[in-house]
Amino acid sequence: MRYSLKVMVKMPSGSKHTAIAIMAAGKGTRLKSKLPKVLHEVGGKPLLAHVIAAAAQVVPAKDIYVIIGHEGEKVSNAVASAGVQFVVQEPQRGTGHALMVAHKSLEGYEQIIVLSGDAPLITTATILKLQGFHREHKAAMTILTAEVENPFGYGRIIRKSVKSPEVKAIVEQKALNKQQTKIKEINSGIYAFDGKVLYANIDGLSADNAHREYYLTDMAALLGKSKKRVVAVKADDPHEILGSNTRAELVELDRFMRMATCQRLMNDGVTIFYPETCVIDNDVQIDSDTVIEPFVQILGKTKIGEDCRIRSYSIIRNSHIGDRVMVRYGSILDEATVADGALIGPYSHLRPGSEIGENAHVGNFVETKKIKLGKGSKANHLTYLGDAEIGSGVNIGAGTITCNYDGVNKHKTIIGDGVFVGSDSTLVAPVKIEKGAYVAAASCITDDVPEDALALGRSRQITKPGWVKEKREKKG
Ligand code: UD1
Ligand code: MG
């Protein structure tokens, strides 16, 4: 399975040995989207990012050429951190044309592997299988294929004979005759080419077809005609080559990928109840004996330690959670850090920059942003804590609010170890409450409170005995 795959590949000596070209210039008309196809996400990452990740285990990033065109700048920005090269195809006149445009960049490479930017399930192991088969058969072109139940929409493989590895042609859906529609072996759009042979022949492609495009698939018949060896190898898992041309295909791939992620995590000792209701991104890491309840989302680069429990309806994104952490129902954690043994929720909202200390508690309807909450400190009910540094062993009473914003700037609240903040207090920042101090309930604190002091920031209660009775009697 690709998800636990760690393939160490020995790079062949000689930097011009193998290049990988990833076709990613198309618009993706069938998705009916403003976003270019390869930037649509499955498993929480753009399609293209998945393909680059698989390719980067086969060749160094400098030998990966992403062919961009439609919204090219958007596409290159989205994956620039991978350190790959870009080739611009403008206008986009088909998959064959994409490779024509890349001629200058790719010439000199002995072997060229072509991947499709819209087929994100491709694995490193399968690329290596394709590469190995190609070498073994001393082929000019090797096509990765698969047998599928519903081949509609894909190019079909016409083998020389049923058992032969050799291929006569690839026929696109629109050009199939009745007999050929029965063929279940499909073209993945993923190939290995002998670099020299590809570029010696590519100008022979014509755009004489339904879309007036240069199809890379026509290379199979073209090379065959000049007696070059064209072979096909089947992927072990047909899912791996599925493309995402429509919204329905896209969500199908997403579902498949997420189920595989759940499977990987369960294999590693994580319990996921009703995994089909959970949305867990590809790069998420969770340690053993952690339990994920139904309807949980764990997104981005989140890491969760061992022996945690994530209760239903919680959403955790790009966060780090230690061991033995309990996240109760309906909590949202976004770019937060939670140390071992902490208790979050139900219905807490930890916004970016929240650092919750060991064994600390953040409870019902508490919102935090850019804060440090020290070891064993508690903010259990109905509170907003923003831009604050809170020490250890602090009790934040229900309804406490750090007033961190003056309409222009944000200010900090500093609370020392062992402070007790009574319920319904407003702490007007910048303000400091030093260690061991008490803040009386319902106080509005505008001045610093020294160590071990009691601060009362409210007016005294006035009680008028019999006042209501008098009023009532007057009326009557
Ligand atoms: C292609 C194959 C088909 C195969 C299928 C597998 C062709 C003609 N057909 O069809 O046999 O079964 O993939 O998924 O190749 N692209 C460019 N420049 C272009 C056109 C496309 O870079 O001018 C890119 C697209 O962004 C995409 C990839 O090439 O990532 C494949 O193009 P797409 O339009 O999806 O081809 P399919 O119709 O899926
Ligand atoms: Mg496609």
Short mmCIF file of C-alpha atoms and ligand atoms in Angstrom, two decimals:
data_model
loop_
_atom_site.label_atom_id
_atom_site.label_comp_id
_atom_site.label_asym_id
_atom_site.label_seq_id
_atom_site.Cartn_x
_atom_site.Cartn_y
_atom_site.Cartn_z
CA MET A 1 0.00 0.00 0.00
CA ARG A 2 1.44 3.41 -0.88
CA TYR A 3 0.56 4.93 2.45
CA SER A 4 3.11 3.06 4.45
CA LEU A 5 5.56 2.96 1.61
CA LYS A 6 9.09 4.10 2.23
CA VAL A 7 11.16 3.22 -0.78
CA MET A 8 14.81 4.03 -0.71
CA VAL A 9 15.92 4.42 -4.27
CA LYS A 10 19.48 4.43 -5.41
CA MET A 11 19.86 7.27 -7.87
CA PRO A 12 21.57 6.15 -11.06
CA SER A 13 24.88 7.87 -11.63
CA GLY A 14 24.92 10.53 -14.35
CA SER A 15 22.38 13.31 -13.77
CA LYS A 16 20.91 13.07 -17.28
CA HIS A 17 19.69 9.55 -16.76
CA THR A 18 15.99 9.83 -15.98
CA ALA A 19 13.63 12.77 -16.03
CA ILE A 20 10.03 12.81 -14.90
CA ALA A 21 7.63 15.08 -16.79
CA ILE A 22 4.32 15.81 -15.11
CA MET A 23 1.59 17.09 -17.40
CA ALA A 24 -0.33 19.77 -15.55
CA ALA A 25 -1.16 22.45 -18.11
CA GLY A 26 -4.77 21.53 -18.84
CA LYS A 27 -7.76 23.56 -17.71
CA GLY A 28 -9.91 20.68 -16.58
CA THR A 29 -12.98 21.80 -18.53
CA ARG A 30 -15.08 18.92 -17.21
CA LEU A 31 -14.70 20.11 -13.61
CA LYS A 32 -16.43 23.39 -14.55
CA SER A 33 -14.20 25.28 -12.13
CA LYS A 34 -12.32 28.56 -11.82
CA LEU A 35 -9.50 26.61 -10.18
CA PRO A 36 -7.11 24.74 -12.50
CA LYS A 37 -7.71 21.00 -12.33
CA VAL A 38 -4.38 19.98 -10.78
CA LEU A 39 -4.96 22.34 -7.83
CA HIS A 40 -8.20 20.65 -6.81
CA GLU A 41 -7.60 18.77 -3.58
CA VAL A 42 -7.92 15.15 -2.56
CA GLY A 43 -6.79 13.89 0.84
CA GLY A 44 -6.23 17.53 1.82
CA LYS A 45 -3.57 18.29 -0.81
CA PRO A 46 -3.65 19.45 -4.46
CA LEU A 47 -3.70 16.61 -6.99
CA LEU A 48 -0.36 17.78 -8.35
CA ALA A 49 1.31 17.76 -4.91
CA HIS A 50 0.55 14.05 -4.57
CA VAL A 51 2.07 13.28 -7.97
CA ILE A 52 5.19 15.35 -7.21
CA ALA A 53 5.61 13.56 -3.87
CA ALA A 54 5.60 10.15 -5.58
CA ALA A 55 7.97 11.35 -8.34
CA ALA A 56 10.40 12.91 -5.87
CA GLN A 57 11.21 9.47 -4.48
CA VAL A 58 12.32 8.27 -7.90
CA VAL A 59 14.44 11.17 -9.19
CA PRO A 60 15.83 14.32 -7.56
CA ALA A 61 13.51 17.35 -7.71
CA LYS A 62 15.76 19.06 -10.27
CA ASP A 63 14.91 16.28 -12.74
CA ILE A 64 11.16 16.70 -12.31
CA TYR A 65 9.61 18.96 -14.95
CA VAL A 66 6.06 20.13 -14.36
CA ILE A 67 4.39 21.27 -17.55
CA ILE A 68 2.12 24.18 -16.68
CA GLY A 69 -0.13 26.38 -18.81
CA HIS A 70 -3.66 27.25 -17.76
CA GLU A 71 -3.29 29.50 -14.67
CA GLY A 72 0.36 28.44 -14.73
CA GLU A 73 1.52 30.94 -12.15
CA LYS A 74 -1.07 29.77 -9.64
CA VAL A 75 -0.03 26.18 -10.23
CA SER A 76 3.72 26.83 -9.93
CA ASN A 77 3.25 28.93 -6.78
CA ALA A 78 1.25 26.15 -5.15
CA VAL A 79 4.01 23.56 -5.55
CA ALA A 80 7.15 25.75 -5.76
CA SER A 81 8.42 24.57 -2.36
CA ALA A 82 9.05 21.12 -3.87
CA GLY A 83 12.00 22.57 -5.82
CA VAL A 84 10.88 21.15 -9.17
CA GLN A 85 11.35 22.71 -12.63
CA PHE A 86 8.58 24.24 -14.70
CA VAL A 87 7.94 24.27 -18.44
CA VAL A 88 5.25 26.56 -19.83
CA GLN A 89 2.88 25.17 -22.48
CA GLU A 90 0.95 28.02 -24.02
CA PRO A 91 -1.54 27.43 -25.63
CA GLN A 92 -2.45 23.90 -24.55
CA ARG A 93 -2.89 21.77 -27.60
CA GLY A 94 -2.98 18.32 -26.05
CA THR A 95 -0.82 15.86 -24.12
CA GLY A 96 1.45 15.25 -27.14
CA HIS A 97 1.92 18.99 -27.54
CA ALA A 98 2.86 19.23 -23.84
CA LEU A 99 5.81 16.93 -24.47
CA MET A 100 6.74 18.79 -27.67
CA VAL A 101 6.98 22.02 -25.70
CA ALA A 102 9.20 20.34 -23.11
CA HIS A 103 11.68 19.17 -25.76
CA LYS A 104 14.46 21.62 -24.85
CA SER A 105 14.27 20.78 -21.14
CA LEU A 106 14.09 17.03 -21.62
CA GLU A 107 16.54 16.43 -24.43
CA GLY A 108 19.61 14.61 -23.24
CA TYR A 109 17.74 12.45 -20.75
CA GLU A 110 18.05 8.76 -21.60
CA GLN A 111 14.70 7.90 -20.07
CA ILE A 112 11.65 10.10 -19.70
CA ILE A 113 8.82 9.07 -17.41
CA VAL A 114 5.58 10.91 -18.04
CA LEU A 115 3.02 11.29 -15.25
CA SER A 116 -0.39 12.91 -15.30
CA GLY A 117 -0.95 15.78 -12.88
CA ASP A 118 -4.55 14.62 -12.44
CA ALA A 119 -3.80 11.02 -11.38
CA PRO A 120 -2.80 11.50 -7.71
CA LEU A 121 -2.87 7.90 -6.48
CA ILE A 122 0.22 6.88 -8.41
CA THR A 123 2.83 5.39 -6.09
CA THR A 124 6.60 5.38 -6.12
CA ALA A 125 6.55 1.58 -6.26
CA THR A 126 4.45 1.62 -9.42
CA ILE A 127 6.65 4.21 -11.12
CA LEU A 128 9.63 1.97 -10.32
CA LYS A 129 7.76 -1.04 -11.69
CA LEU A 130 7.09 0.86 -14.93
CA GLN A 131 10.71 1.93 -15.14
CA GLY A 132 11.97 -1.61 -14.52
CA PHE A 133 9.63 -3.16 -17.09
CA HIS A 134 10.65 -0.53 -19.64
CA ARG A 135 14.35 -1.31 -19.17
CA GLU A 136 13.81 -5.08 -19.14
CA HIS A 137 11.94 -4.96 -22.46
CA LYS A 138 14.33 -2.45 -23.98
CA ALA A 139 11.23 -0.59 -25.10
CA ALA A 140 10.84 2.74 -26.88
CA MET A 141 7.57 3.36 -25.02
CA THR A 142 6.07 1.55 -22.04
CA ILE A 143 2.49 2.28 -21.06
CA LEU A 144 1.15 1.78 -17.57
CA THR A 145 -2.31 0.25 -17.81
CA ALA A 146 -5.02 -1.32 -15.66
CA GLU A 147 -8.05 -3.56 -16.04
CA VAL A 148 -11.12 -1.77 -14.75
CA GLU A 149 -14.81 -2.63 -14.57
CA ASN A 150 -15.94 0.66 -16.05
CA PRO A 151 -13.43 1.83 -18.66
CA PHE A 152 -15.67 4.61 -20.02
CA GLY A 153 -13.81 7.83 -20.79
CA TYR A 154 -10.33 6.32 -20.81
CA GLY A 155 -8.11 5.48 -23.77
CA ARG A 156 -8.13 1.69 -24.46
CA ILE A 157 -5.12 -0.50 -25.02
CA ILE A 158 -5.02 -2.49 -28.26
CA ARG A 159 -2.47 -5.24 -27.69
CA LYS A 160 -0.91 -7.16 -30.56
CA SER A 161 -2.43 -10.30 -29.01
CA VAL A 162 -4.06 -10.98 -25.65
CA LYS A 163 -0.93 -12.38 -24.03
CA SER A 164 1.63 -10.17 -25.77
CA PRO A 165 3.21 -7.31 -23.85
CA GLU A 166 3.34 -5.42 -27.13
CA VAL A 167 0.84 -2.72 -27.95
CA LYS A 168 -0.44 -1.75 -31.39
CA ALA A 169 -2.26 1.41 -30.42
CA ILE A 170 -4.12 3.40 -27.79
CA VAL A 171 -7.60 4.41 -28.89
CA GLU A 172 -9.35 7.30 -27.17
CA GLN A 173 -12.97 6.93 -26.03
CA LYS A 174 -14.40 9.07 -28.84
CA ALA A 175 -12.62 7.06 -31.54
CA LEU A 176 -13.54 3.56 -30.31
CA ASN A 177 -15.37 1.20 -32.65
CA LYS A 178 -18.06 -1.08 -31.22
CA GLN A 179 -15.69 -4.00 -30.70
CA GLN A 180 -13.12 -1.83 -28.95
CA THR A 181 -15.65 -0.49 -26.40
CA LYS A 182 -15.52 -3.97 -24.83
CA ILE A 183 -11.82 -3.60 -23.96
CA LYS A 184 -11.36 -3.14 -20.24
CA GLU A 185 -7.64 -2.45 -20.25
CA ILE A 186 -7.22 1.32 -19.98
CA ASN A 187 -4.39 3.77 -20.54
CA SER A 188 -3.23 5.46 -17.35
CA GLY A 189 -1.68 8.43 -19.15
CA ILE A 190 1.55 7.36 -17.46
CA TYR A 191 4.45 6.23 -19.64
CA ALA A 192 8.17 5.58 -19.83
CA PHE A 193 9.93 6.65 -23.03
CA ASP A 194 13.35 6.26 -24.51
CA GLY A 195 14.20 9.97 -24.60
CA LYS A 196 15.98 9.92 -27.95
CA VAL A 197 13.29 7.88 -29.70
CA LEU A 198 10.50 10.06 -28.30
CA TYR A 199 11.97 13.27 -29.64
CA ALA A 200 13.07 11.75 -32.94
CA ASN A 201 9.42 10.85 -33.61
CA ILE A 202 7.20 13.31 -31.76
CA ASP A 203 6.82 15.64 -34.75
CA GLY A 204 5.00 12.79 -36.48
CA LEU A 205 1.95 13.35 -34.23
CA SER A 206 -0.99 14.97 -35.94
CA ALA A 207 -3.97 16.86 -34.57
CA ASP A 208 -6.36 15.02 -36.86
CA ASN A 209 -8.93 14.04 -34.20
CA ALA A 210 -12.15 15.12 -32.49
CA HIS A 211 -10.47 17.81 -30.35
CA ARG A 212 -7.88 19.01 -32.92
CA GLU A 213 -5.19 18.21 -30.32
CA TYR A 214 -1.85 16.41 -30.42
CA TYR A 215 -2.44 13.24 -28.42
CA LEU A 216 0.55 11.64 -26.70
CA THR A 217 -1.40 8.39 -26.92
CA ASP A 218 -0.85 8.39 -30.71
CA MET A 219 2.87 7.80 -30.05
CA ALA A 220 2.05 4.10 -29.51
CA ALA A 221 0.89 3.51 -33.10
CA LEU A 222 3.42 5.98 -34.50
CA LEU A 223 6.40 4.20 -32.91
CA GLY A 224 4.93 0.82 -33.83
CA LYS A 225 4.90 1.84 -37.47
CA SER A 226 8.61 2.57 -37.39
CA LYS A 227 9.21 -0.84 -35.78
CA LYS A 228 9.98 0.50 -32.33
CA ARG A 229 9.02 -1.60 -29.33
CA VAL A 230 5.88 -0.39 -27.52
CA VAL A 231 4.83 -2.44 -24.48
CA ALA A 232 2.31 -2.22 -21.65
CA VAL A 233 2.55 -3.19 -18.01
CA LYS A 234 -0.43 -3.44 -15.67
CA ALA A 235 -0.52 -1.65 -12.33
CA ASP A 236 -1.03 -4.06 -9.42
CA ASP A 237 -3.80 -1.91 -7.99
CA PRO A 238 -6.07 -0.40 -10.67
CA HIS A 239 -7.09 2.40 -8.30
CA GLU A 240 -3.64 3.88 -8.57
CA ILE A 241 -4.14 5.14 -12.06
CA LEU A 242 -7.56 6.69 -11.68
CA GLY A 243 -7.82 10.22 -13.00
CA SER A 244 -10.04 13.02 -11.79
CA ASN A 245 -11.69 14.65 -14.76
CA THR A 246 -15.07 15.25 -13.13
CA ARG A 247 -16.25 16.29 -9.67
CA ALA A 248 -17.64 12.78 -9.15
CA GLU A 249 -14.26 11.21 -9.94
CA LEU A 250 -12.55 13.72 -7.69
CA VAL A 251 -14.62 12.88 -4.62
CA GLU A 252 -14.28 9.18 -5.39
CA LEU A 253 -10.47 9.53 -5.30
CA ASP A 254 -10.73 11.58 -2.12
CA ARG A 255 -12.83 8.91 -0.46
CA PHE A 256 -10.46 6.18 -1.57
CA MET A 257 -7.42 8.07 -0.33
CA ARG A 258 -8.94 8.90 3.05
CA MET A 259 -10.06 5.32 3.63
CA ALA A 260 -6.50 4.22 2.86
CA THR A 261 -5.20 6.79 5.38
CA CYS A 262 -7.59 5.42 8.02
CA GLN A 263 -6.42 1.92 7.17
CA ARG A 264 -2.78 2.98 7.57
CA LEU A 265 -3.51 4.58 10.96
CA MET A 266 -5.50 1.56 12.17
CA ASN A 267 -2.61 -0.69 11.13
CA ASP A 268 -0.40 1.51 13.32
CA GLY A 269 -2.65 0.96 16.37
CA VAL A 270 -5.16 3.83 16.20
CA THR A 271 -8.86 3.06 16.72
CA ILE A 272 -11.12 4.94 14.33
CA PHE A 273 -14.80 4.28 14.94
CA TYR A 274 -16.91 4.57 11.79
CA PRO A 275 -13.95 5.62 9.63
CA GLU A 276 -16.28 6.39 6.74
CA THR A 277 -17.61 9.36 8.74
CA CYS A 278 -14.15 10.79 9.53
CA VAL A 279 -12.18 13.14 7.30
CA ILE A 280 -8.47 12.56 7.87
CA ASP A 281 -5.89 14.17 5.59
CA ASN A 282 -3.03 12.25 4.07
CA ASP A 283 -0.16 13.74 6.07
CA VAL A 284 -1.78 13.34 9.49
CA GLN A 285 0.22 11.36 12.07
CA ILE A 286 -1.38 9.67 15.07
CA ASP A 287 0.29 7.42 17.63
CA SER A 288 -1.00 4.14 18.94
CA ASP A 289 -3.89 3.66 21.35
CA THR A 290 -5.45 6.96 20.41
CA VAL A 291 -9.18 6.69 19.74
CA ILE A 292 -10.95 8.74 17.11
CA GLU A 293 -14.72 8.88 17.49
CA PRO A 294 -17.20 9.22 14.58
CA PHE A 295 -17.54 12.48 12.63
CA VAL A 296 -14.12 13.86 13.45
CA GLN A 297 -11.98 15.85 10.99
CA ILE A 298 -8.19 15.82 11.36
CA LEU A 299 -6.58 17.99 8.74
CA GLY A 300 -3.31 19.29 7.33
CA LYS A 301 -0.09 18.43 9.10
CA THR A 302 -1.66 17.53 12.44
CA LYS A 303 0.24 15.26 14.82
CA ILE A 304 -1.48 13.49 17.71
CA GLY A 305 0.33 11.49 20.36
CA GLU A 306 -0.65 8.24 22.03
CA ASP A 307 -3.54 7.40 24.38
CA CYS A 308 -5.60 10.42 23.31
CA ARG A 309 -9.31 10.45 22.69
CA ILE A 310 -10.81 12.74 20.09
CA ARG A 311 -14.53 12.91 20.63
CA SER A 312 -17.15 13.34 17.92
CA TYR A 313 -17.63 16.52 15.89
CA SER A 314 -14.19 17.91 16.67
CA ILE A 315 -12.11 19.51 13.90
CA ILE A 316 -8.34 19.65 14.29
CA ARG A 317 -6.16 21.40 11.71
CA ASN A 318 -2.36 21.82 11.58
CA SER A 319 -2.09 21.21 15.32
CA HIS A 320 0.26 19.30 17.60
CA ILE A 321 -1.30 17.29 20.38
CA GLY A 322 0.74 15.42 22.97
CA ASP A 323 -0.06 12.15 24.74
CA ARG A 324 -3.12 11.38 26.91
CA VAL A 325 -5.02 14.42 25.68
CA MET A 326 -8.81 14.38 25.75
CA VAL A 327 -10.57 16.52 23.17
CA ARG A 328 -14.25 16.50 24.06
CA TYR A 329 -17.22 16.90 21.73
CA GLY A 330 -17.37 19.65 19.14
CA SER A 331 -14.02 21.34 19.72
CA ILE A 332 -12.11 23.22 17.03
CA LEU A 333 -8.32 23.34 17.14
CA ASP A 334 -6.54 25.38 14.48
CA GLU A 335 -2.73 25.71 14.50
CA ALA A 336 -2.72 24.96 18.21
CA THR A 337 -0.31 23.07 20.45
CA VAL A 338 -1.63 20.96 23.31
CA ALA A 339 0.73 19.33 25.80
CA ASP A 340 0.39 15.92 27.46
CA GLY A 341 -2.62 15.21 29.65
CA ALA A 342 -4.58 18.35 28.74
CA LEU A 343 -8.36 18.41 28.60
CA ILE A 344 -10.06 20.38 25.84
CA GLY A 345 -13.77 21.00 25.32
CA PRO A 346 -16.54 20.33 24.90
CA TYR A 347 -17.02 23.17 22.42
CA SER A 348 -13.67 24.89 22.85
CA HIS A 349 -12.19 26.96 20.04
CA LEU A 350 -8.40 27.02 20.02
CA ARG A 351 -7.30 29.50 17.37
CA PRO A 352 -3.80 29.88 15.87
CA GLY A 353 -0.98 30.31 18.34
CA SER A 354 -2.78 28.71 21.28
CA GLU A 355 -0.28 26.77 23.43
CA ILE A 356 -2.01 24.72 26.08
CA GLY A 357 0.27 23.36 28.80
CA GLU A 358 0.53 19.97 30.43
CA ASN A 359 -2.63 18.87 32.27
CA ALA A 360 -4.28 22.23 31.60
CA HIS A 361 -8.04 22.43 31.06
CA VAL A 362 -9.86 24.50 28.47
CA GLY A 363 -13.58 23.99 28.73
CA ASN A 364 -17.04 24.80 27.42
CA PHE A 365 -17.29 27.75 25.04
CA VAL A 366 -13.78 28.99 25.69
CA GLU A 367 -12.01 30.76 22.82
CA THR A 368 -8.24 31.17 22.84
CA LYS A 369 -5.87 32.90 20.43
CA LYS A 370 -2.09 33.40 20.63
CA ILE A 371 -1.84 32.42 24.27
CA LYS A 372 0.28 30.31 26.54
CA LEU A 373 -1.71 28.56 29.23
CA GLY A 374 0.66 27.07 31.80
CA LYS A 375 0.84 23.65 33.37
CA GLY A 376 -2.32 22.64 35.24
CA SER A 377 -4.07 25.96 34.61
CA LYS A 378 -7.82 25.96 34.04
CA ALA A 379 -10.20 28.05 31.98
CA ASN A 380 -13.29 25.95 32.13
CA HIS A 381 -16.24 28.07 31.01
CA LEU A 382 -17.36 30.84 28.67
CA THR A 383 -14.11 32.75 28.32
CA TYR A 384 -12.04 34.65 25.75
CA LEU A 385 -8.28 34.54 26.20
CA GLY A 386 -6.31 36.34 23.46
CA ASP A 387 -2.70 37.58 23.36
CA ALA A 388 -2.03 36.34 26.87
CA GLU A 389 0.73 34.64 28.81
CA ILE A 390 -0.75 32.68 31.66
CA GLY A 391 1.44 30.85 34.16
CA SER A 392 0.89 27.51 35.83
CA GLY A 393 -1.76 26.60 38.37
CA VAL A 394 -3.92 29.55 37.36
CA ASN A 395 -7.70 29.51 37.70
CA ILE A 396 -9.58 31.58 35.17
CA GLY A 397 -13.18 31.98 36.31
CA ALA A 398 -16.21 31.60 34.07
CA GLY A 399 -16.86 34.52 31.78
CA THR A 400 -13.38 36.05 32.01
CA ILE A 401 -12.40 38.20 29.04
CA THR A 402 -9.01 39.52 28.06
CA CYS A 403 -9.76 42.86 26.38
CA ASN A 404 -6.81 42.66 24.01
CA TYR A 405 -7.90 45.09 21.28
CA ASP A 406 -8.23 48.86 21.58
CA GLY A 407 -9.68 49.30 18.13
CA VAL A 408 -6.24 49.83 16.56
CA ASN A 409 -3.66 47.65 18.30
CA LYS A 410 -3.55 44.34 20.15
CA HIS A 411 -2.17 44.30 23.70
CA LYS A 412 -0.93 41.62 26.00
CA THR A 413 -2.23 40.27 29.29
CA ILE A 414 0.30 38.62 31.59
CA ILE A 415 -0.88 36.43 34.43
CA GLY A 416 1.60 34.89 36.88
CA ASP A 417 1.64 31.44 38.46
CA GLY A 418 -1.10 30.56 40.91
CA VAL A 419 -3.31 33.57 40.12
CA PHE A 420 -7.05 33.28 40.77
CA VAL A 421 -9.27 35.29 38.45
CA GLY A 422 -12.86 35.46 39.71
CA SER A 423 -15.75 34.92 37.32
CA ASP A 424 -16.97 37.62 34.96
CA SER A 425 -13.75 39.64 35.10
CA THR A 426 -12.51 41.81 32.27
CA LEU A 427 -8.78 42.26 32.04
CA VAL A 428 -8.04 45.37 30.00
CA ALA A 429 -4.69 44.92 28.26
CA PRO A 430 -1.90 45.81 28.51
CA VAL A 431 -2.11 44.55 32.05
CA LYS A 432 -0.14 42.33 34.40
CA ILE A 433 -1.44 40.26 37.29
CA GLU A 434 1.50 39.05 39.25
CA LYS A 435 1.90 35.66 40.79
CA GLY A 436 -0.33 34.56 43.62
CA ALA A 437 -2.73 37.50 43.21
CA TYR A 438 -6.52 37.30 43.39
CA VAL A 439 -8.95 39.17 41.19
CA ALA A 440 -12.40 39.49 42.73
CA ALA A 441 -15.34 38.30 40.67
CA ALA A 442 -16.87 40.78 38.22
CA SER A 443 -13.84 43.07 38.31
CA CYS A 444 -12.73 45.31 35.50
CA ILE A 445 -8.95 45.28 35.84
CA THR A 446 -7.20 48.23 34.20
CA ASP A 447 -4.11 48.51 36.47
CA ASP A 448 -1.39 45.97 37.18
CA VAL A 449 -1.96 43.80 40.25
CA PRO A 450 1.10 43.10 42.39
CA GLU A 451 2.11 39.70 43.74
CA ASP A 452 -0.21 38.16 46.32
CA ALA A 453 -2.58 41.17 46.23
CA LEU A 454 -6.37 41.16 45.99
CA ALA A 455 -7.76 43.44 43.32
CA LEU A 456 -11.39 44.53 43.33
CA GLY A 457 -12.42 46.45 40.26
CA ARG A 458 -16.14 46.92 40.78
CA SER A 459 -18.48 49.28 42.59
CA ARG A 460 -19.89 48.23 45.93
CA GLN A 461 -23.29 46.67 46.07
CA ILE A 462 -26.10 48.84 47.41
CA THR A 463 -28.99 47.00 49.07
CA LYS A 464 -32.16 48.95 49.93
CA PRO A 465 -34.26 46.91 52.38
CA GLY A 466 -38.01 46.94 51.72
CA TRP A 467 -37.69 49.06 48.55
CA VAL A 468 -39.78 46.76 46.38
CA LYS A 469 -42.47 46.27 48.96
CA GLU A 470 -42.88 50.06 49.34
CA LYS A 471 -43.15 50.50 45.61
CA ARG A 472 -45.74 47.78 45.33
CA GLU A 473 -47.88 49.24 48.10
CA LYS A 474 -47.73 52.75 46.56
CA LYS A 475 -49.09 51.41 43.29
CA GLY A 476 -51.95 49.56 44.96
C1 UD1 B 1 -5.66 11.04 -21.00
C2 UD1 B 1 -5.32 10.06 -22.13
C3 UD1 B 1 -6.20 8.82 -21.99
C4 UD1 B 1 -6.01 8.21 -20.61
C5 UD1 B 1 -6.28 9.25 -19.51
C6 UD1 B 1 -5.90 8.69 -18.16
C7 UD1 B 1 -4.65 11.50 -23.99
C8 UD1 B 1 -5.04 12.03 -25.33
N1 UD1 B 1 -5.55 10.70 -23.39
O1 UD1 B 1 -6.99 11.46 -21.20
O2 UD1 B 1 -5.83 7.87 -22.96
O3 UD1 B 1 -6.86 7.09 -20.47
O4 UD1 B 1 -5.49 10.44 -19.73
O5 UD1 B 1 -6.25 9.58 -17.12
O6 UD1 B 1 -3.57 11.77 -23.55
N2 UD1 B 1 -2.48 18.36 -20.20
C9 UD1 B 1 -1.46 19.22 -20.51
N3 UD1 B 1 -1.51 19.91 -21.69
C10 UD1 B 1 -2.52 19.76 -22.57
C11 UD1 B 1 -3.56 18.85 -22.26
C12 UD1 B 1 -3.51 18.15 -21.06
O7 UD1 B 1 -0.51 19.39 -19.72
O8 UD1 B 1 -2.48 20.41 -23.60
C13 UD1 B 1 -2.44 17.64 -18.91
C14 UD1 B 1 -3.68 17.84 -18.06
O9 UD1 B 1 -3.53 18.95 -17.19
C15 UD1 B 1 -3.78 16.53 -17.28
C16 UD1 B 1 -3.07 15.52 -18.20
O10 UD1 B 1 -2.37 16.26 -19.17
O11 UD1 B 1 -3.10 16.60 -16.05
C17 UD1 B 1 -4.07 14.61 -18.91
O12 UD1 B 1 -4.98 15.41 -19.66
P1 UD1 B 1 -6.54 15.13 -19.62
O13 UD1 B 1 -7.21 16.19 -20.40
O14 UD1 B 1 -6.98 14.87 -18.26
O15 UD1 B 1 -6.58 13.78 -20.48
P2 UD1 B 1 -7.68 12.65 -20.38
O16 UD1 B 1 -8.86 13.07 -21.16
O17 UD1 B 1 -7.89 12.28 -18.98
MG MG B 2 -7.47 13.16 -17.19
#
